[in-house]
Short mmCIF file of C-alpha atoms in Angstrom, two decimals:
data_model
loop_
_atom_site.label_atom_id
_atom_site.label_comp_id
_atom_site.label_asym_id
_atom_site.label_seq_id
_atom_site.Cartn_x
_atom_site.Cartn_y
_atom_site.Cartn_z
CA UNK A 651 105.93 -75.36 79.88
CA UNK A 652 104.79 -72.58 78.42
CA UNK A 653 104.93 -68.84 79.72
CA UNK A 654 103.39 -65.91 78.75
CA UNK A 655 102.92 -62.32 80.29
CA UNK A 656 99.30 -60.70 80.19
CA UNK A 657 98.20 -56.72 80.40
CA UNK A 658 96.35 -57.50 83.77
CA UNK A 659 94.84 -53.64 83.31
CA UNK A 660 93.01 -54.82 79.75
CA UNK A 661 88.89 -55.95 79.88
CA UNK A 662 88.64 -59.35 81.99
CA UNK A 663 85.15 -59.30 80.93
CA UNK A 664 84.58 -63.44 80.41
CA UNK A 665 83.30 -63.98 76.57
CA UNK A 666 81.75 -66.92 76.37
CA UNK A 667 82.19 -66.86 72.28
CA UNK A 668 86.07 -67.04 72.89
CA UNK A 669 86.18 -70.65 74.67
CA UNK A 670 83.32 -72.28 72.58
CA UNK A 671 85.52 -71.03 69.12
CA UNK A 672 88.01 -73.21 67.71
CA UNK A 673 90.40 -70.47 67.17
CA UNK A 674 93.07 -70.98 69.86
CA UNK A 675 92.80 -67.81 71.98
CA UNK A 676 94.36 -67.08 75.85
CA UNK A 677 90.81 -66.67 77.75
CA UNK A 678 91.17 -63.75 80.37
CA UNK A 679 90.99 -64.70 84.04
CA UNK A 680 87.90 -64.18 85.61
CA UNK A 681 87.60 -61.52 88.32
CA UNK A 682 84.44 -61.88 89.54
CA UNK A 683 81.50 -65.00 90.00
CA UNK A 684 80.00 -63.86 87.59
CA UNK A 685 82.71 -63.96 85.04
CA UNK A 686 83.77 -67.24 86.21
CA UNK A 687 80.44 -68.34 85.83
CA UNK A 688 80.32 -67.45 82.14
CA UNK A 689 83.18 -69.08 81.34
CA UNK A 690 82.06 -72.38 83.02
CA UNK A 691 78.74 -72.77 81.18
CA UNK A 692 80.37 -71.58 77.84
CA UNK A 693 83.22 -74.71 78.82
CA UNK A 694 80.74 -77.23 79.94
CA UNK A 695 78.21 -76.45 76.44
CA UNK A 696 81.19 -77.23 74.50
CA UNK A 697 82.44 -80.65 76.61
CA UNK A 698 79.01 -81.60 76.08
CA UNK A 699 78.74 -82.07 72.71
CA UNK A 700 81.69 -84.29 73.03
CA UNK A 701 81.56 -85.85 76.19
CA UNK A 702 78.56 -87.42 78.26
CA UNK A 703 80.47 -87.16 81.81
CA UNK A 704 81.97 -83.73 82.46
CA UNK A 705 82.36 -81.98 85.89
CA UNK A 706 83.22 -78.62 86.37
CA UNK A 707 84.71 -77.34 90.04
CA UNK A 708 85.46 -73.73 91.38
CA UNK A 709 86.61 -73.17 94.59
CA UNK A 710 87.72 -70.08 96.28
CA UNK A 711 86.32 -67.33 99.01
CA UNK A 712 84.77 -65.04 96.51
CA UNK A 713 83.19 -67.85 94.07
CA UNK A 714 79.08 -67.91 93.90
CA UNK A 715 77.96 -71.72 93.90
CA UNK A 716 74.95 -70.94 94.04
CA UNK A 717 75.24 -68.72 90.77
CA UNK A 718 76.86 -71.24 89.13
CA UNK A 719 74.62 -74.17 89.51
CA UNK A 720 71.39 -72.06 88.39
CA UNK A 721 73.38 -70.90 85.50
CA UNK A 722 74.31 -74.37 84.32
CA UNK A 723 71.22 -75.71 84.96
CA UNK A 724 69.45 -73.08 82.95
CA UNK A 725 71.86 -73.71 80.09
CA UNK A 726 71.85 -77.23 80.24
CA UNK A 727 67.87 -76.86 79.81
CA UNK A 728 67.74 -75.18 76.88
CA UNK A 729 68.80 -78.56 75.05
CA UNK A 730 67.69 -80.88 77.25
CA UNK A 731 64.34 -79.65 79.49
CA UNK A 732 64.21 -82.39 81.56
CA UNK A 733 67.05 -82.68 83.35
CA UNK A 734 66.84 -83.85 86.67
CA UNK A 735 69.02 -82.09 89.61
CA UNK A 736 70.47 -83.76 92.71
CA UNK A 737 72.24 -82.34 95.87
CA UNK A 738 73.64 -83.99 98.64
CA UNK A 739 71.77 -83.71 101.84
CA UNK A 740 68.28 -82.52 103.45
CA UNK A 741 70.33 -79.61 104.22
CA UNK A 742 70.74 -78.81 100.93
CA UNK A 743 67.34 -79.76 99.72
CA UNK A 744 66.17 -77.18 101.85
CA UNK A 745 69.30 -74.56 101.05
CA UNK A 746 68.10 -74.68 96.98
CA UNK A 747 64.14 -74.65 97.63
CA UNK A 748 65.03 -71.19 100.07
CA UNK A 749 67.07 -69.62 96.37
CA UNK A 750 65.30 -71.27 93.59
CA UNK A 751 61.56 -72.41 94.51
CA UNK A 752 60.65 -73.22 91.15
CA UNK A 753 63.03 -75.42 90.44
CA UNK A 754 62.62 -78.68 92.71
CA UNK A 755 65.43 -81.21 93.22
CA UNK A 756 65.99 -84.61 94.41
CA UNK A 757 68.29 -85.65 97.46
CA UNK A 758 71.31 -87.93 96.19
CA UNK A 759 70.62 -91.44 97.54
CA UNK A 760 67.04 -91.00 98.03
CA UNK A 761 66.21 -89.64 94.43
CA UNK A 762 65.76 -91.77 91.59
CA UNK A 763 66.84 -91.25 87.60
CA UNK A 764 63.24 -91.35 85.49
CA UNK A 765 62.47 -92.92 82.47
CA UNK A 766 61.94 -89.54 80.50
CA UNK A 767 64.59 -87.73 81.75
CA UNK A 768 67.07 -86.32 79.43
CA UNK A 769 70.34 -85.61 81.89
CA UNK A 770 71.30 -85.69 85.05
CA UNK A 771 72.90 -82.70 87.35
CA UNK A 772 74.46 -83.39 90.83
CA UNK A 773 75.89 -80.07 93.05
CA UNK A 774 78.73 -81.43 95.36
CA UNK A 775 78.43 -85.09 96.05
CA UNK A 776 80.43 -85.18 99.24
CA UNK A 777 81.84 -88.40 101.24
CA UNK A 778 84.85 -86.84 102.41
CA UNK A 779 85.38 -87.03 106.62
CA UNK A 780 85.96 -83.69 107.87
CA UNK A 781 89.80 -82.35 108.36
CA UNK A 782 89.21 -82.02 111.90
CA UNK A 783 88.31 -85.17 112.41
CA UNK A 784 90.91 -86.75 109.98
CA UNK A 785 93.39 -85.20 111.68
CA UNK A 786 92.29 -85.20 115.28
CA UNK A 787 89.84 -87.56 116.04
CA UNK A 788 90.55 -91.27 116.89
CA UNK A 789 89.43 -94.42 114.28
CA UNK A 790 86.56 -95.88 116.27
CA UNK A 791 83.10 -96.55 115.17
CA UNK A 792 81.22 -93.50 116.34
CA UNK A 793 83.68 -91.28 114.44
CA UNK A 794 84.74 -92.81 111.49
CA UNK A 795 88.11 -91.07 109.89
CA UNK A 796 86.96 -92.82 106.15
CA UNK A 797 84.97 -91.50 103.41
CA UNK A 798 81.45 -92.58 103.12
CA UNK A 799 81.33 -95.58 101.48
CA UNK A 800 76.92 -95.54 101.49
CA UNK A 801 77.51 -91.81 100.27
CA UNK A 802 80.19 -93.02 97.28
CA UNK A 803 77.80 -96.21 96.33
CA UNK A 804 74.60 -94.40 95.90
CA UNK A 805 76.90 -91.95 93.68
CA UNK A 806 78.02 -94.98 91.62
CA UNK A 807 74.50 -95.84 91.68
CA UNK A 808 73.30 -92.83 89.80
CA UNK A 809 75.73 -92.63 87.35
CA UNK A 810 74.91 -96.28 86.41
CA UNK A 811 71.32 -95.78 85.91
CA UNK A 812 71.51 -92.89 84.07
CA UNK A 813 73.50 -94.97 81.35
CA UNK A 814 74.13 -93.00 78.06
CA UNK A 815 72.70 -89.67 79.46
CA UNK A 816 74.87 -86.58 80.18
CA UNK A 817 75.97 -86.23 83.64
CA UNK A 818 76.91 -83.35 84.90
CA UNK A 819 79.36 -83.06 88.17
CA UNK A 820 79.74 -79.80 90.21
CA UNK A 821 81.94 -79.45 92.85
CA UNK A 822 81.91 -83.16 93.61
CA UNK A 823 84.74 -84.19 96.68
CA UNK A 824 84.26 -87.61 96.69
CA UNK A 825 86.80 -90.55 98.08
CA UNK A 826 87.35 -94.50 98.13
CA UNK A 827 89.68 -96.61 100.07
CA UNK A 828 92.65 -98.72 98.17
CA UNK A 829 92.43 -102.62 99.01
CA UNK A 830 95.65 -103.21 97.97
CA UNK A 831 99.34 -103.20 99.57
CA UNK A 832 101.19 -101.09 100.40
CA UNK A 833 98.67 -98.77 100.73
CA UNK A 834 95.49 -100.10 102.26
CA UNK A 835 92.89 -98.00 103.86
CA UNK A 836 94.43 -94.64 102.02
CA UNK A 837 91.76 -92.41 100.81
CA UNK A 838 91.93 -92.28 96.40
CA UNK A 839 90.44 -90.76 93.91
CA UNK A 840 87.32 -92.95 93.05
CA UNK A 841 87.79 -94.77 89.45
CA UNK A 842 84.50 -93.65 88.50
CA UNK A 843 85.77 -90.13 88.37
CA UNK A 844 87.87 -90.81 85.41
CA UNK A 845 85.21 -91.11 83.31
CA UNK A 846 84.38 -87.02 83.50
CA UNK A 847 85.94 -84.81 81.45
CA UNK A 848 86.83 -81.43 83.39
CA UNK A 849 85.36 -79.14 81.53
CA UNK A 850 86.09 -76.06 83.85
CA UNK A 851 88.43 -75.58 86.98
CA UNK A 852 88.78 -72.68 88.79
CA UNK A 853 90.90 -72.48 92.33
CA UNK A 854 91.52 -68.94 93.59
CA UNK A 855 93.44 -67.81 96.88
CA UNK A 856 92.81 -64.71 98.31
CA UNK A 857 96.70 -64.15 99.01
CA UNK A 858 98.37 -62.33 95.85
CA UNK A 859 102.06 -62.28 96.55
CA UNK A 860 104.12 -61.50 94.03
CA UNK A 861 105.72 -64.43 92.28
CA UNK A 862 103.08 -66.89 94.29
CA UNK A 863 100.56 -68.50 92.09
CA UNK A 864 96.94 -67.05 93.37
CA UNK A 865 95.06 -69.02 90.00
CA UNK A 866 94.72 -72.72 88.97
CA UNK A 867 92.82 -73.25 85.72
CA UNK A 868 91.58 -75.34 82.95
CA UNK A 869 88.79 -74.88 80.53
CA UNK A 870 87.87 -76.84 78.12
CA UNK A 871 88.66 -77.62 74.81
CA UNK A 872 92.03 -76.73 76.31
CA UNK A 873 93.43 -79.88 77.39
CA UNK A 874 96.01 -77.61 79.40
CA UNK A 875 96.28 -76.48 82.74
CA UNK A 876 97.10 -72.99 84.02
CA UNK A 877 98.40 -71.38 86.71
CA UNK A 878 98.45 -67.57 86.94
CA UNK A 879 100.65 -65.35 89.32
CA UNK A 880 101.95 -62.06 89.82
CA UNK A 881 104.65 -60.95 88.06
CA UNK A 882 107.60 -59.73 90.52
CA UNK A 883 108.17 -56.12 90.15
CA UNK A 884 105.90 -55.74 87.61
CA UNK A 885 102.50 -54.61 89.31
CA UNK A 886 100.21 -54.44 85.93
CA UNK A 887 101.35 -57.82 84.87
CA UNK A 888 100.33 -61.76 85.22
CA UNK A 889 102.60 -64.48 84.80
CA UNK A 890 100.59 -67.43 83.09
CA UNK A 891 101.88 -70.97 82.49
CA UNK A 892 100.93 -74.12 81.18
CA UNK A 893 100.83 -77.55 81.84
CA UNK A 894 99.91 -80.53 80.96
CA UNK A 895 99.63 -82.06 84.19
CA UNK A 896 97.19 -80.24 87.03
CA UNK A 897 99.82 -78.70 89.39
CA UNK A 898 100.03 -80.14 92.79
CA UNK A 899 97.66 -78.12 95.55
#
C-alpha cells in the first residue's frame, strides 16, 4: 500500500493530457462534474485503444450523469460516428430525448445492434430489485426480491451481437443468481462483467470527516485503486492510498 500526502489548496483543474500520457503522474481529484467528467472521457479514449469492453461508473450526490454520457458519447463519435446508444427504460427514452433531442437512442431490450454500426453505448443497464423491497418485502411472485433475469439476458444479448465492436458500459448495476451450493439464489456479479475493463471509477460521499475516506478511485492505465481522505489535523491536506484490490464499500 502505498501513501502519499497531496497540497489539497493546489489547481484540481482535471487535465485530460495527464491520464492519456505514459508518464506516471498522481491525477488530482476531481471537485466538480465537470472535472470528473474530463477525466472519464480522457480514461475511457485511452482503454479504448486497448480494450473493446470498458465501463466507466461515478456515483455520488454532486456527479452530472447526464454530463457525462453526452460527453462520452461525443468523444466516442469523433472516431467512430455511428455509434449506437441504449438506455434502460421508456422512462429514460423519454428523460434523454427532453436533454439531447438530436441525438436519438434505442431502449435496451427493444433496440437492436445494426449492421453499419461502429460501437455500442449503454447508460445504466439496471436489473437490480430495489433495497426496500430486498430488505422488506416478502419473496412471492408479485414482488420478486431477485434481479431481473429478462433485464440481464437482453444485456447478454447485446453484448453478443455486437461481437468485436467497442462496448461501452456506464453506470451499469446489473446482478445474476449463483446455481450452486452453498450459496444458491445469492445475487453475484454477472460473469459477463469481467470482460470490461474499468476504465474510470469515481464514488464520492458527501461526509468529509477527518481520517474517513470521502473518495474511491481508479482511472485507467492505472491498474490501481485509490482511496482519498482527510488528513487528521491537517486541514489543507489529503491522504491518498493505493491498492490493488477495489476497497470494500
Amino acid at each position: 500500500v502505498e501513501i502519499k500526502f497531496i497540497d489539497a489548496t493546489s489547481s484540481l483543474v482535471a487535465d485530460a493530457a495527464m491520464v492519456a500520457s505514459s508518464v506516471p503522474a498522481i491525477l488530482p481529484l476531481p471537485t466538480t462534474s465537470a472535472e470528473a467528467t474530463t477525466q472519464a472521457v480522457a480514461a475511457t479514449t485511452l482503454a479504448l485503444r486497448a480494450h473493446d469492453r470498458v465501463q466507466v461508473a461515478l456515483h455520488g450526490e454532486t456527479l452530472d450523469g447526464h454530463l457525462l454520457c453526452t460527453s462520452l458519447l461525443r468523444s466516442i463519435r469523433e472516431e467512430l460516428p455511428r455509434t449506437r446508444l441504449f438506455v434502460d427504460g421508456v422512462a429514460a427514452a423519454r428523460a434523454w430525448a427532453r436533454h439531447s433531442p438530436s441525438s436519438p437512442c434505442d431502449v435496451l431490450g427493444a433496440g437492436d445492434v445494426a449492421n453499419d454500426d461502429e460501437a455500442v453505448l449503454i447508460v445504466a443497464p439496471t436489473n437490480r430489485a430495489p433495497t426496500w423491497r430486498r430488505e422488506r418485502a416478502p419473496r412471492t411472485p408479485e414482488s420478486p426480491v431477485e434481479p431481473d433475469a429478462l433485464k440481464l439476458k437482453s444485456f447478454q444479448a447485446l453484448v453478443a451481437r455486437a461481437g468485436s465492436r467497442p462496448v461501452v458500459l456506464i453506470n451499469a448495476d446489473l446482478e445474476a443468481l449463483t446455481l450452486t451450493a452453498p450459496r444458491v439464489g445469492r445475487p453475484i456479479r454477472p460473469m459477463l462483467l469481467s470482460d470490461f475493463e474499468m476504465a474510470y471509477y469515481l464514488a464520492t460521499s458527501p461526509r468529509q470527516v477527518d481520517g474517513d475516506v470521502f473518495a474511491v478511485r481508479r482511472a485507467f492505465p492505472c491498474e490501481e485503486w485509490e482511496t482519498w481522505a482527510h488528513a487528521p489535523r491537517e486541514a489543507a491536506k489529503m491522504l491518498r492510498r493505493t491498492t490493488p484490490q477495489r476497497p470494500a464499500a
